[in-house]
Coordinates of C-alpha atoms and ligand atoms in Angstrom, one line a residue:
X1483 CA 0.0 0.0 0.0
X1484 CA 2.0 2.6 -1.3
X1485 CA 1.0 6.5 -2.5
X1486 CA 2.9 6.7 -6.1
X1487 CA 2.9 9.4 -8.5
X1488 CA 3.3 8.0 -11.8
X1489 CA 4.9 10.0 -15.0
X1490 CA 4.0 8.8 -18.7
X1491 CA 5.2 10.5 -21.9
X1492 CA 6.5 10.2 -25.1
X1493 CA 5.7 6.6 -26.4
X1494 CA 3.9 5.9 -23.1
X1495 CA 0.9 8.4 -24.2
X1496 CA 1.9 8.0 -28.5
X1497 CA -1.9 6.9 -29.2
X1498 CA -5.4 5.4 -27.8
X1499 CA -3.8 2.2 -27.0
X1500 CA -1.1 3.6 -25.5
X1501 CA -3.4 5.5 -23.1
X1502 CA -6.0 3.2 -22.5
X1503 CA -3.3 0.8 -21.5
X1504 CA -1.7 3.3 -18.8
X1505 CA -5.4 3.6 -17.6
X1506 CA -5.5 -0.3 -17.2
X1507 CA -1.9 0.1 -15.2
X1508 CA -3.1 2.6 -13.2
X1509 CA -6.3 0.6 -12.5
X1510 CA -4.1 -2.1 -11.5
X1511 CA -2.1 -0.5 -9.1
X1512 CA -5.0 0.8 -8.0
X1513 CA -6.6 -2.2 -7.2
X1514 CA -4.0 -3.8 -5.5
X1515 CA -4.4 -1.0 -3.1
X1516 CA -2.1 2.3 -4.2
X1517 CA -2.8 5.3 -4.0
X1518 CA -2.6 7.0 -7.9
X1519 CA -1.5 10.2 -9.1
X1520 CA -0.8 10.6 -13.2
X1521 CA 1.3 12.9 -14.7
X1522 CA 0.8 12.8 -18.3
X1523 CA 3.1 15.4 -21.2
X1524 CA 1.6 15.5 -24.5
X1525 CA 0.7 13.0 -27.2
X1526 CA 4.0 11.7 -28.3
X1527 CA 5.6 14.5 -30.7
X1528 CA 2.8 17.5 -30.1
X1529 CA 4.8 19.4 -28.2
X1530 CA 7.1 19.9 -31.3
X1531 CA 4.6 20.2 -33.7
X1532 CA 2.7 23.1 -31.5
X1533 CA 6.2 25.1 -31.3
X1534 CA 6.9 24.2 -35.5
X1535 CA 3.5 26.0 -35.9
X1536 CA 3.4 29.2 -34.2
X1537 CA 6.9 29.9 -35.4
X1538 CA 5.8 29.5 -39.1
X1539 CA 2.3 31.6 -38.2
X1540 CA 5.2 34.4 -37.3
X1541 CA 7.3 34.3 -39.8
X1542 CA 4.6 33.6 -42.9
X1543 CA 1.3 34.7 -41.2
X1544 CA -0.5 32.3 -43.3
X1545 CA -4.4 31.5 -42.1
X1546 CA -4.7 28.5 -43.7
X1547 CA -1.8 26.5 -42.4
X1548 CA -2.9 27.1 -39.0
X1549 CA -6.1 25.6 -39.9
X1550 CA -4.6 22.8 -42.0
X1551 CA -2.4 22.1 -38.6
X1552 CA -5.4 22.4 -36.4
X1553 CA -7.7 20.1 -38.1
X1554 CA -5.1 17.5 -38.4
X1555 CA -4.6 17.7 -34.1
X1556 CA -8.4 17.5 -34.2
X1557 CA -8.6 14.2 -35.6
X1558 CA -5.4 13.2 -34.3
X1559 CA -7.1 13.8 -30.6
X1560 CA -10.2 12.7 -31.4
X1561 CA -9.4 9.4 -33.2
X1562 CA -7.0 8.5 -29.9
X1563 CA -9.8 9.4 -27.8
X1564 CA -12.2 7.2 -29.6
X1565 CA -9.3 4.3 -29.3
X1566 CA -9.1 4.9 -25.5
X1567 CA -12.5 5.4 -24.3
X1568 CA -15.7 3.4 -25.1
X1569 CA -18.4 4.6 -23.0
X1570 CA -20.2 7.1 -25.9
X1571 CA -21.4 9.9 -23.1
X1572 CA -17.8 10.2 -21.7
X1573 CA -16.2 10.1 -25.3
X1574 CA -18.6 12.4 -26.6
X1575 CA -17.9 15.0 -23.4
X1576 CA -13.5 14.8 -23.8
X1577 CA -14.4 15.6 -27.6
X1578 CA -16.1 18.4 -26.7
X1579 CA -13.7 19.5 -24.9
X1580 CA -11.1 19.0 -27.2
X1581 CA -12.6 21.2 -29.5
X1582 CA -13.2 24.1 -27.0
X1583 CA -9.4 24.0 -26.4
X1584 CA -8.1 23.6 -30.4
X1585 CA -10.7 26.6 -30.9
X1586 CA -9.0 28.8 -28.2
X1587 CA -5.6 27.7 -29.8
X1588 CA -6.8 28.4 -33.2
X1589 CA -7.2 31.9 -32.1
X1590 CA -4.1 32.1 -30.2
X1591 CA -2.4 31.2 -33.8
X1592 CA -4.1 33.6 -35.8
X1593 CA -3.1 36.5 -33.6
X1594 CA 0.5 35.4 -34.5
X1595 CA 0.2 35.3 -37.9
X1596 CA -1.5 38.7 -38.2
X1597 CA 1.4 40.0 -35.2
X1598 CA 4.4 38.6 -36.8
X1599 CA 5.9 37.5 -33.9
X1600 CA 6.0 35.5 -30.9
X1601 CA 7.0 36.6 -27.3
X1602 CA 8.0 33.8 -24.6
X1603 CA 5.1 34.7 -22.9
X1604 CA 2.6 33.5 -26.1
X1605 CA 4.6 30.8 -26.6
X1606 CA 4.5 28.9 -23.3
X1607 CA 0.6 29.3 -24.2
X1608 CA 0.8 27.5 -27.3
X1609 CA 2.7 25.1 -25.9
X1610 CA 1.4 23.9 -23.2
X1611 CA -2.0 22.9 -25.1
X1612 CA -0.4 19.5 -26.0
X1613 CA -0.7 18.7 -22.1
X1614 CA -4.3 20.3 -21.8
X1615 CA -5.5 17.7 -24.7
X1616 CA -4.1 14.9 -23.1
X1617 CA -4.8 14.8 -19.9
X1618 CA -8.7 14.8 -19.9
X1619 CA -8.7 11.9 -22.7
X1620 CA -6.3 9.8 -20.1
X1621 CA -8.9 10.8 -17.6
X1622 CA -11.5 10.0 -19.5
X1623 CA -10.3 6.3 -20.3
X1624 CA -10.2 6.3 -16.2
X1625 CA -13.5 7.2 -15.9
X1626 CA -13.9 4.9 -18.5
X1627 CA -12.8 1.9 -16.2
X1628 CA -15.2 2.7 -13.4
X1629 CA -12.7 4.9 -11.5
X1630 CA -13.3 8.8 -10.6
X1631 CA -10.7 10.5 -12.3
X1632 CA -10.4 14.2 -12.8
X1633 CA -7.9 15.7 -15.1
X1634 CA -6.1 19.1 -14.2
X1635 CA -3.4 21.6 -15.7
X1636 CA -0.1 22.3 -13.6
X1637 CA -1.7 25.3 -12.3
X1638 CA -4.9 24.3 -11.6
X1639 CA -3.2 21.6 -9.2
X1640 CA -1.4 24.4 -7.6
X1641 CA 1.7 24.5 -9.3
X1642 CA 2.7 28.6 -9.4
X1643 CA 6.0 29.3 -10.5
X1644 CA 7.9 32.5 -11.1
X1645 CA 7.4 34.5 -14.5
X1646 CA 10.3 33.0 -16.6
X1647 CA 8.3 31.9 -19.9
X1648 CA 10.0 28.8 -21.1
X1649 CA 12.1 28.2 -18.0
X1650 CA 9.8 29.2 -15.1
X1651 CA 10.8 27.6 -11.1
X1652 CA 8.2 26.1 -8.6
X1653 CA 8.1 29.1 -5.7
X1654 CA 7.7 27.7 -2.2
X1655 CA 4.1 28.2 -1.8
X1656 CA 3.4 25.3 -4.5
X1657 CA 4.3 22.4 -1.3
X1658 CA 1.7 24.2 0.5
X1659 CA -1.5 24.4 -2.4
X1660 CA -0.5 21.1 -3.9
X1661 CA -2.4 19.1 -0.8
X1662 CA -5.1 21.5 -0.3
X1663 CA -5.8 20.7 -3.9
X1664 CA -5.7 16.9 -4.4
X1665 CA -6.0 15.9 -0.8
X1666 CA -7.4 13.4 0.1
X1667 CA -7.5 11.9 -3.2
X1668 CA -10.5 11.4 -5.4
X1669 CA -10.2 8.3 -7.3
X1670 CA -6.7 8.7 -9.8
X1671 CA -6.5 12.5 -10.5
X1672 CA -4.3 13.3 -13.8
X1673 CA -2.7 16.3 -14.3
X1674 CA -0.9 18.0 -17.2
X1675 CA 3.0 18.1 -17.0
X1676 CA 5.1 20.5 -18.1
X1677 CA 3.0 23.6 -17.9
X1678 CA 2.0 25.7 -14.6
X1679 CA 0.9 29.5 -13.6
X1680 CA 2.8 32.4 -12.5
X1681 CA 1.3 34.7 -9.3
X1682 CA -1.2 36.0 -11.8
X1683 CA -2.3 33.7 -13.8
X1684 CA -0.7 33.5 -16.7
X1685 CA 0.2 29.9 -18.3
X1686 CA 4.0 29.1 -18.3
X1687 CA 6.6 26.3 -18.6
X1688 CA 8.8 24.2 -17.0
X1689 CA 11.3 24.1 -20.1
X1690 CA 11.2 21.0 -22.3
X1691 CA 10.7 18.1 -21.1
X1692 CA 9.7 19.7 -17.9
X1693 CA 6.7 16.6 -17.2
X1694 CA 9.2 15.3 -15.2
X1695 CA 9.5 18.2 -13.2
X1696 CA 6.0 18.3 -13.1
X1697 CA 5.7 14.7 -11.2
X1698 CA 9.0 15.0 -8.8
X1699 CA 7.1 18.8 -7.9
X1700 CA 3.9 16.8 -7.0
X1701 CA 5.2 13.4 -5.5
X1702 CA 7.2 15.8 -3.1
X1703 CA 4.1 17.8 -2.2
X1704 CA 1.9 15.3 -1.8
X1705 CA 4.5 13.4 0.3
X1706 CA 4.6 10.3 -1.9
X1707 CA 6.0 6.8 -1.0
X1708 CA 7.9 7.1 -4.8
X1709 CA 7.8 8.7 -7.8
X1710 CA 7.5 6.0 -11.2
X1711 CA 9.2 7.3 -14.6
X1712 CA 7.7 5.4 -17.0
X1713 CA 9.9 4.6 -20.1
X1714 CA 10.4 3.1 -23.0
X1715 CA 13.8 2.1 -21.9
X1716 CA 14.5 -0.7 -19.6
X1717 CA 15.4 2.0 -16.8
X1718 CA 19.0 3.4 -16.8
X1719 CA 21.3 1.3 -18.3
X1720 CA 25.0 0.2 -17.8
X1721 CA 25.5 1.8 -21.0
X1722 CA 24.1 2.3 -24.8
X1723 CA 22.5 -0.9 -25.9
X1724 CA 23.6 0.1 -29.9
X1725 CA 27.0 -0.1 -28.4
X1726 CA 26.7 -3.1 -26.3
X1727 CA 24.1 -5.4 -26.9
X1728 CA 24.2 -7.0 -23.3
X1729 CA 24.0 -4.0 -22.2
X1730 CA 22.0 -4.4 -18.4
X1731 CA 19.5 -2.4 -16.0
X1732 CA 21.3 -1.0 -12.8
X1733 CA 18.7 -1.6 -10.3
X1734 CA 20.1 1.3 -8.0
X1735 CA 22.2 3.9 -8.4
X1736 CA 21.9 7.3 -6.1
X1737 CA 21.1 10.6 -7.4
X1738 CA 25.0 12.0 -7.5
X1739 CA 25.6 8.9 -10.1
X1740 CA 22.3 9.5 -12.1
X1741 CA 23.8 13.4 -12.2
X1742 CA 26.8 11.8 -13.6
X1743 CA 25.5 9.7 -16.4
X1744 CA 22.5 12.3 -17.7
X1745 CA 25.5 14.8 -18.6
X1746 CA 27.1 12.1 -20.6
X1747 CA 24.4 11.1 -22.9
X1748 CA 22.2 9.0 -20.9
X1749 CA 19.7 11.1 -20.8
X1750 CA 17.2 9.1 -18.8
X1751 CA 16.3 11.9 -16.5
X1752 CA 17.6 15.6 -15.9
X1753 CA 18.7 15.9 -12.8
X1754 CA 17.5 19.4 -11.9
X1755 CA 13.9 16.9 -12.6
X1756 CA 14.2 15.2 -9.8
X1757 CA 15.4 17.5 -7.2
X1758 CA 12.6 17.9 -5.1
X1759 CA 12.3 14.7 -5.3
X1760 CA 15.8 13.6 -3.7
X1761 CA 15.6 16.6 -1.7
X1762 CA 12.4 14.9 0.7
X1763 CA 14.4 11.3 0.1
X1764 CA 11.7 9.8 -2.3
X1765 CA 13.0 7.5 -3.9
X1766 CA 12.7 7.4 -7.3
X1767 CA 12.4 5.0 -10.1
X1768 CA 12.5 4.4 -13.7
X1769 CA 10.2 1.8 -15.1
X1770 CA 9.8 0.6 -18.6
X1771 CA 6.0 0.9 -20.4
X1772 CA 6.0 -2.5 -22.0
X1773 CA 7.5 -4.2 -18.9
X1774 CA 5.4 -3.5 -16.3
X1775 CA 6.3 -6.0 -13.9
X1776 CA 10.2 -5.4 -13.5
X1777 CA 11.4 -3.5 -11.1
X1778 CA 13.7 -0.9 -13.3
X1779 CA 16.0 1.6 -12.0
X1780 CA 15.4 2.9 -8.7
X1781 CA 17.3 6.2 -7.8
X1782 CA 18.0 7.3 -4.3
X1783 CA 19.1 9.9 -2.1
X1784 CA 22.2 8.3 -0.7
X1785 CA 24.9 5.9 -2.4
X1786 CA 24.4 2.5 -3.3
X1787 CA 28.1 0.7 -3.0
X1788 CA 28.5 -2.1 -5.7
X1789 CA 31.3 -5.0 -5.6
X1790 CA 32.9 -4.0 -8.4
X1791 CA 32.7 0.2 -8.0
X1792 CA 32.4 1.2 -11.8
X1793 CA 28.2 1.5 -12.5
X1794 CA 28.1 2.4 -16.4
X1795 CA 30.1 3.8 -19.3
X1796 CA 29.1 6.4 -20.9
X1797 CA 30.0 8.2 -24.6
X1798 CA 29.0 11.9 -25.4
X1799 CA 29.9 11.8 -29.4
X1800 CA 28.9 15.2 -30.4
X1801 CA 31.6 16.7 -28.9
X1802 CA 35.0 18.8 -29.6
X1803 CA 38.3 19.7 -28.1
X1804 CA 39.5 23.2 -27.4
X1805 CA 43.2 23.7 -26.8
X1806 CA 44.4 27.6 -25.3
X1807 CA 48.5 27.4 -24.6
X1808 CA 50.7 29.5 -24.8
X1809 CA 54.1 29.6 -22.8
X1810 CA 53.0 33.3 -21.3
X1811 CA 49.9 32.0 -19.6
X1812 CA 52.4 29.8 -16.8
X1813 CA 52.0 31.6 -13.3
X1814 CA 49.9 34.5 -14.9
X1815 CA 46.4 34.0 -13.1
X1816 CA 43.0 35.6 -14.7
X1817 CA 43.6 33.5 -17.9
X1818 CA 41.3 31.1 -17.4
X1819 CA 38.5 33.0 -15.9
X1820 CA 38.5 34.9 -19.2
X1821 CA 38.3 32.1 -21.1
X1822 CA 35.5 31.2 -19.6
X1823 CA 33.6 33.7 -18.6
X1824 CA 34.4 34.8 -22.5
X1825 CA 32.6 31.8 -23.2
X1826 CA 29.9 31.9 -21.1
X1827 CA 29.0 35.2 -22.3
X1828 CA 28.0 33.6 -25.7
X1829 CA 26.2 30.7 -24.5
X1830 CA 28.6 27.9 -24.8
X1831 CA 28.0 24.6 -23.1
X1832 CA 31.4 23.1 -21.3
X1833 CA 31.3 19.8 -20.7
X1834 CA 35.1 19.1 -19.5
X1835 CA 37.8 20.8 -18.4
X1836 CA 41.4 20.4 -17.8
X1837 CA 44.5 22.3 -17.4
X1838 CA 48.0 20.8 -16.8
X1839 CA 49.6 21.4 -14.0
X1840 CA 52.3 23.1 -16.0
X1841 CA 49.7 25.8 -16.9
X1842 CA 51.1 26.1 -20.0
X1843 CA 47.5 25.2 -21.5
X1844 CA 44.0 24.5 -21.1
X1845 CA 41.8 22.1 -22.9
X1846 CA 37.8 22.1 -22.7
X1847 CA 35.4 20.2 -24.2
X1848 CA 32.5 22.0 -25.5
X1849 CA 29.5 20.8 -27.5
X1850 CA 29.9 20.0 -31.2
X1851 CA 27.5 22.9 -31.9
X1852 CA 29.2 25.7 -30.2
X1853 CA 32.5 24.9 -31.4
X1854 CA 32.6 28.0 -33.7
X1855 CA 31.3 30.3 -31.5
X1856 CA 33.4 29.2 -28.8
X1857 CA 36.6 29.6 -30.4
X1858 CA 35.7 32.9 -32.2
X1859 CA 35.0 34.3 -28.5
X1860 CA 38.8 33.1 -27.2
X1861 CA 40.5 34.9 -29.7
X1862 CA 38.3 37.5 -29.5
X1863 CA 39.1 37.7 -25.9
X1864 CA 43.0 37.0 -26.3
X1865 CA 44.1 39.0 -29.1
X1866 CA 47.8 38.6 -28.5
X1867 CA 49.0 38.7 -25.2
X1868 CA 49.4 35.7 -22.8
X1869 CA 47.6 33.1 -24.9
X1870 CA 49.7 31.7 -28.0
X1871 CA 47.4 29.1 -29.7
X1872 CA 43.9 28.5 -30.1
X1873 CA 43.5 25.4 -32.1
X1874 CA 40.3 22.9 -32.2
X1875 CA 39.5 19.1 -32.6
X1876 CA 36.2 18.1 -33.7
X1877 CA 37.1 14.1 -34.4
X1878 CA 36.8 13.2 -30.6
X1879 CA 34.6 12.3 -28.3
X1880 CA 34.4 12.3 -24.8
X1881 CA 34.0 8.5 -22.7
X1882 CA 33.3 8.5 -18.8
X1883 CA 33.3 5.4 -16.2
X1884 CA 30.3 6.4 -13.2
X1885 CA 29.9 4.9 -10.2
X1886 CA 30.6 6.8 -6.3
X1887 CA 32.3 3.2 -6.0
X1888 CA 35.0 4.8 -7.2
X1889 CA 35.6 7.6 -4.3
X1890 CA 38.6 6.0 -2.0
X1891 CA 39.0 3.4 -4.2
X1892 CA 42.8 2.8 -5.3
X1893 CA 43.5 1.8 -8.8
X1894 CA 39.8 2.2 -10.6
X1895 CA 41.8 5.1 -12.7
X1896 CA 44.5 2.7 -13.5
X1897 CA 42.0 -0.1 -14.6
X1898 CA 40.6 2.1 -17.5
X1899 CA 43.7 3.3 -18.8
X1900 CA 44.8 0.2 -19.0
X1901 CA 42.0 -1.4 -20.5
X1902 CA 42.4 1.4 -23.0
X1903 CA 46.3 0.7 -23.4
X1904 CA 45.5 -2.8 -24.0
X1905 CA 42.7 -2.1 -26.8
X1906 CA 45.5 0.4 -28.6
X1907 CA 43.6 3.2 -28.0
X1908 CA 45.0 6.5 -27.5
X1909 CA 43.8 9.0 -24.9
X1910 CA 44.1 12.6 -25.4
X1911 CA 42.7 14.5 -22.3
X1912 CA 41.8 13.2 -19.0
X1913 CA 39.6 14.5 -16.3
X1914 CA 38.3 13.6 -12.8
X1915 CA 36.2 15.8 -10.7
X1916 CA 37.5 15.8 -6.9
X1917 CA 34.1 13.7 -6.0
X1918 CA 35.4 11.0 -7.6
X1919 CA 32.2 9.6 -9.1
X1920 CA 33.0 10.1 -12.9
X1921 CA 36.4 9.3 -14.5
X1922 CA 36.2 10.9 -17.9
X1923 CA 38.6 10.9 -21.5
X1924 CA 38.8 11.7 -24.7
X1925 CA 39.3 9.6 -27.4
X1926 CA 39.2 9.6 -30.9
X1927 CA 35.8 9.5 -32.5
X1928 CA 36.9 6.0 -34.4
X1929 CA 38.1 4.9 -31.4
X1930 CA 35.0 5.5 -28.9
X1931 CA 32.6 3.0 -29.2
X1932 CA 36.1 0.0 -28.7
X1933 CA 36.4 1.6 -25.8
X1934 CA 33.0 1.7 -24.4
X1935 CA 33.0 -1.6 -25.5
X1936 CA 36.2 -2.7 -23.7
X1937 CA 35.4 -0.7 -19.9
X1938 CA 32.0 -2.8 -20.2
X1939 CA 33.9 -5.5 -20.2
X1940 CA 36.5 -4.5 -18.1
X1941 CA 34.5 -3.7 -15.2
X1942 CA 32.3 -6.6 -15.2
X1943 CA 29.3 -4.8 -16.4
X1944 CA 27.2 -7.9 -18.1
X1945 CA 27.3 -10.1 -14.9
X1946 CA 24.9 -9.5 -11.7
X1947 CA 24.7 -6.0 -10.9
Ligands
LIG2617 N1 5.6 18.0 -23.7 C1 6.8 18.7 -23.2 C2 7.9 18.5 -24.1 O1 7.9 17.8 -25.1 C3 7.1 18.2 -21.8 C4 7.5 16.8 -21.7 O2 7.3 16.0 -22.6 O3 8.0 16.4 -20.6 O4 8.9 19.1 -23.9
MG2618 MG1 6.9 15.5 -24.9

């Protein structure tokens, strides 16, 4: 007898099935005695489709597309309505609905096309009415099942956030109007992800793929026994299964190490998602939608300790190297601030950094994206005077070993260099955050998915976890 808050998106909630057969889930976990709360984001690729709109609307103002666009959500909704719910009276009421809401977005659209343009503002509007179509069809298919189910926005649960369109953050008050909105609870309430209110009212976001948010905000609130991620993925993973077929489920790993591993690719959850979450200790977990019986990955506040310390390997491909030396830049401090703060300034993501002890350079590791930019503001910065050489790699990419095993342990770091040795492969930068949860390298791009290959191996990774 547990109180879980349950998350579904993407493929989860891609179609009628789809959502009738989270309904049946939730029924079931019901049944056995749970207490229910849904989370639901938007039919599986809305979200994009909503934003691809009302930046054409702005930029070509053309009518018709936005009723082309809005017809084709109508029967997209409609049709996965009709697949999730049969009961005629409560069908017939979420299609109503649906077309109250695509009528108010309709008109939302047209005011961009005849405006030209699109603040943040308007824009968390738009698109946050995949949400607001999905949830009452889920509830619907609830209701459908003989269970009382209500469906409610972000805001309407009591979600208020501050005022930053796109990017807005839960304010205190939200732990408080949460309860005294769904407590007790009424049969399995769903509520929109992703989108919430400011102090006045007005619609905003939680950023993409801010559902998740939405559900660690909630489960924290409400004072759940855990929070349930549901997936297509088998949970997290000891690393990608393209690269390594055997490739297994860690069945706990703490928060630190989940940290670790989203900024290298494994993008299961963001962290920043499930910080309220960790920060009440309710434990989390990542469950797969077509497995609904195993147990997944369960994430925790404090560490797990494994035999063998290493958890999962890791590759970030789109990736390149930065290189700043110069023979001036030994003993002369400030240079490094202004490299990065000079890249900051423009936006560019860092995902490692290292600097010799000899100070004679640094290396970073930026995102394949920003490379340009990136370099264009270092030489910007240093024109001529302690900094010699600016030069760039884009063939790399960056492979990391996770796993808080590691902290105190003697000889992990000379495990994967070895392994590497062995396999002939060359490594180029190295880097290790005093924590000690994440060794991470650089390799050659031809090289990277060898040496994820061979540290799986290494480390023991395909046996019992
Ligand atoms: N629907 C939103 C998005 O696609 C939120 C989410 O899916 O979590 O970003
Ligand atoms: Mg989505």
């Amino acid at each position: 007898m547990a109180r879980l808050v349950m998350k579904f998106g993407g493929v989860s909630v891609a179609d009628g099935k789809r959502l009738r057969h989270v309904g049946e889930m939730a029924k079931q976990f019901r049944d056995e005695g749970n207490e229910v709360v849904i989370i639901t984001s938007a039919l599986q690729g809305v979200t994009d489709q909503l934003l691809e709109c009302a930046r054409k609307a702005a930029k070509e103002g053309n009518t018709a597309d936005v009723e082309d666009f809005i017809k084709r959500l109508t029967e997209r909704h409609n049709q996965t309505a009709a697949d999730a719910i049969k009961d005629p009276k409560i069908l017939k009421e979420v299609q109503e609905g649906t077309a109250n809401k695509l009528n108010d977005l309709e008109k939302a659209y047209v005011g961009i096309c005849y405006l030209g343009e699109i603040t943040p503002r308007s824009l968390d509007y738009i698109s946050g009415y995949g949400e607001q179509l999905a949830a009452p069809i889920l509830s619907g298919a609830i209701r459908d099942l003989g269970i009382e189910s209500k469906d409610y926005t972000g805001g309407d649960a009591g979600i208020i956030t501050t005022s930053d369109y796109g990017d807005a953050r839960p304010l205190e008050k939200t732990y408080e109007l949460i309860p005294e909105r769904l407590m007790p609870l009424k049969g399995i309430p769903v509520i929109t992800g992703f989108i919430a209110k400011d102090e006045k009212g007005v619609t905003t976001t939680l950023g993409r793929g801010g559902s998740d948010f939405s559900a660690s905000i909630i489960g924290a609130a409400i004072g759940a026994d855990e929070i349930w991620f549901w997936k297509e993925t088998q949970g997290v993973l000891t690393t990608d299964p393209k690269i390594v077929p055997e490739a297994k489920t860690i069945p706990a790993i703490s928060y630190k190490e989940a940290m670790e591993l989203s900024f290298f690719g494994a993008k299961v959850l963001h962290p920043r998602a499930i910080e309220p979450a960790i920060k009440r200790e309710i434990p989390v977990r990542v469950k797969c939608t077509f497995d609904i019986t195993s147990a997944g990955t369960q994430i925790v506040h404090s560490d797990v300790p494994k035999k063998d310390v290493i958890k999962a390997v890791t590759l970030a491909k789109n990736v390149a190297l930065l290189n700043i030396s110069g023979a001036e830049m030994i003993g002369a401090p400030g240079v490094a601030a202004r490299a990065f703060t000079a890249m900051a300034r423009t936006g560019v993501n860092i995902i490692m950094i290292s600097q010799s002890s000899s100070e004679a350079n640094i290396s970073v590791v930026v995102d394949a994206r920003h490379l340009e930019k990136a370099e264009a503001a270092l030489v910007t910065e240093f024109p001529h005077d302690q900094v010699k050489e600016i030069t760039h790699d884009n063939g790399i990419s960056v492979v990391a070993v996770v796993g808080s095993g590691m902290a105190g342990t003697p000889g992990v770091a000379a495990r994967v260099f070895k392994a590497m040795g062995g396999a002939n492969i060359n490594v180029m930068m190295i880097s290790q955050a005093a924590s000690e949860h994440n060794i991470s390298f650089v390799v050659r791009s031809k090289d990277a998915e060898r040496a994820v290959q061979e540290l799986h191996r290494e480390f023991g990774l395909y046996g019992v976890l």
